[in-house]
Amino acid sequence: QVQLQESGPGLVKPSETLSLTCAVSGYSISSGYYWGWIRQPPGKGLEWIGSIYHSGSTYYNPSLKSRVTISVDTSKNQFSLKLSSVTAADTAVYYCARKLGWFDPWGQGTLVTVSS
Amino acid sequence: EIVMTQSPATLSVSPGERATLSCRASQSVSSNLAWYQQKPGQAPRLLIYGASTRATGIPARFSGSGSGTEFTLTISSLQSEDFAVYYCQQYNNWPPLTFGQGTKVEIK
């Protein structure tokens, strides 16, 4: 079955760039579907960050668009998130997921803390 | 942006009872609505998509209904493993994809 796994630094300094990767197994990204990033600040709800198609087409949340870049590497079967100029408000669990309109499945999530 | 509003924020229910959760969209999303369950420390799990279609492996006690702007998730007889937070999400008009703020189902 399709499985996703996030990886990346758990601690990022304010004003720096957060970088995460999502490795996909059990399905070839180049076969189709959108793939996305969602985040959840501690104790709060879910916020969609953006999604990418296997061809590289991207859609971003307007609230984050100026700071977000999502890319795909079909040769490694993974996609990545970069969020620039982070502040404490970007502290959250970051999830990757396959998007079929709805999101399924999800990765287990990775906590990223923004702190000096 | 379509705003999703869930009610109530917290629902206290006894095991074996029925739970009814609501989700309202600020404009029509047709039937393009999903429901998720999230337990502490876990990723959300898809329960329902297309407003009423259960995802693979989801028990029949979970059912979804509604279209347009008003949606309901019903858990017919709450089991201990059902106490969790539930989110709705619209995928009719995007970007952005938007989630409700969640309903916590707790033990009464």
PDB file of C-alpha atoms in Angstrom, chain A residues 33-38 48-54 56-62 65 70 97-103, chain B residues 1-4 27-29 32-33 89-99:
ATOM      1  CA  TYR A  33      -2.133  12.357  -8.405  1.00  0.00           C
ATOM      2  CA  TYR A  34      -1.412  15.504  -6.509  1.00  0.00           C
ATOM      3  CA  TRP A  35       0.752  15.358  -3.398  1.00  0.00           C
ATOM      4  CA  GLY A  36       0.506  17.835  -0.579  1.00  0.00           C
ATOM      5  CA  TRP A  37       1.720  19.331   2.664  1.00  0.00           C
ATOM      6  CA  ILE A  38      -0.519  20.117   5.628  1.00  0.00           C
ATOM      7  CA  TRP A  48      -3.205  23.149   3.957  1.00  0.00           C
ATOM      8  CA  ILE A  49       0.144  24.511   2.784  1.00  0.00           C
ATOM      9  CA  GLY A  50       0.227  23.477  -0.848  1.00  0.00           C
ATOM     10  CA  SER A  51       0.125  20.667  -3.380  1.00  0.00           C
ATOM     11  CA  ILE A  52       2.151  19.524  -6.369  1.00  0.00           C
ATOM     12  CA  TYR A  53       1.276  17.365  -9.376  1.00  0.00           C
ATOM     13  CA  HIS A  54       3.731  14.772 -10.663  1.00  0.00           C
ATOM     14  CA  GLY A  56       5.537  19.804 -11.238  1.00  0.00           C
ATOM     15  CA  SER A  57       2.450  22.023 -11.308  1.00  0.00           C
ATOM     16  CA  THR A  58       1.949  23.626  -7.926  1.00  0.00           C
ATOM     17  CA  TYR A  59      -0.847  25.241  -5.943  1.00  0.00           C
ATOM     18  CA  TYR A  60      -0.199  27.095  -2.701  1.00  0.00           C
ATOM     19  CA  ASN A  61      -2.263  28.482   0.125  1.00  0.00           C
ATOM     20  CA  PRO A  62      -2.470  32.223  -0.584  1.00  0.00           C
ATOM     21  CA  LYS A  65       2.357  31.595  -1.029  1.00  0.00           C
ATOM     22  CA  ILE A  70       7.089  22.689  -3.193  1.00  0.00           C
ATOM     23  CA  ALA A  97      -0.215  13.258   2.066  1.00  0.00           C
ATOM     24  CA  ARG A  98      -1.544  12.128  -1.280  1.00  0.00           C
ATOM     25  CA  LYS A  99      -4.319  14.359  -2.530  1.00  0.00           C
ATOM     26  CA  LEU A 100      -7.285  12.958  -4.379  1.00  0.00           C
ATOM     27  CA  GLY A 101      -9.361  16.006  -3.500  1.00  0.00           C
ATOM     28  CA  TRP A 102      -9.336  14.573  -0.020  1.00  0.00           C
ATOM     29  CA  PHE A 103      -6.054  13.466   1.553  1.00  0.00           C
TER      30      PHE A 103
ATOM     31  CA  GLU B   1     -11.756  31.239   0.427  1.00  0.00           C
ATOM     32  CA  ILE B   2     -14.421  28.827   1.668  1.00  0.00           C
ATOM     33  CA  VAL B   3     -14.696  28.853   5.455  1.00  0.00           C
ATOM     34  CA  MET B   4     -15.674  25.579   7.105  1.00  0.00           C
ATOM     35  CA  GLN B  27     -20.664  28.642   0.201  1.00  0.00           C
ATOM     36  CA  SER B  28     -21.724  25.544  -1.652  1.00  0.00           C
ATOM     37  CA  VAL B  29     -19.120  22.794  -1.973  1.00  0.00           C
ATOM     38  CA  ASN B  32     -16.915  17.610  -2.305  1.00  0.00           C
ATOM     39  CA  LEU B  33     -16.431  17.139   1.406  1.00  0.00           C
ATOM     40  CA  GLN B  89     -12.448  19.442   4.645  1.00  0.00           C
ATOM     41  CA  GLN B  90     -13.793  20.872   1.412  1.00  0.00           C
ATOM     42  CA  TYR B  91     -12.138  20.249  -1.929  1.00  0.00           C
ATOM     43  CA  ASN B  92     -14.678  21.874  -4.249  1.00  0.00           C
ATOM     44  CA  ASN B  93     -13.027  25.284  -4.619  1.00  0.00           C
ATOM     45  CA  TRP B  94      -9.269  25.480  -4.277  1.00  0.00           C
ATOM     46  CA  PRO B  95      -6.805  26.891  -3.649  1.00  0.00           C
ATOM     47  CA  PRO B  96      -7.026  26.979  -0.821  1.00  0.00           C
ATOM     48  CA  LEU B  97      -8.217  23.617   0.439  1.00  0.00           C
ATOM     49  CA  THR B  98      -9.813  24.320   3.795  1.00  0.00           C
ATOM     50  CA  PHE B  99     -10.552  22.408   6.977  1.00  0.00           C
TER      51      PHE B  99
END
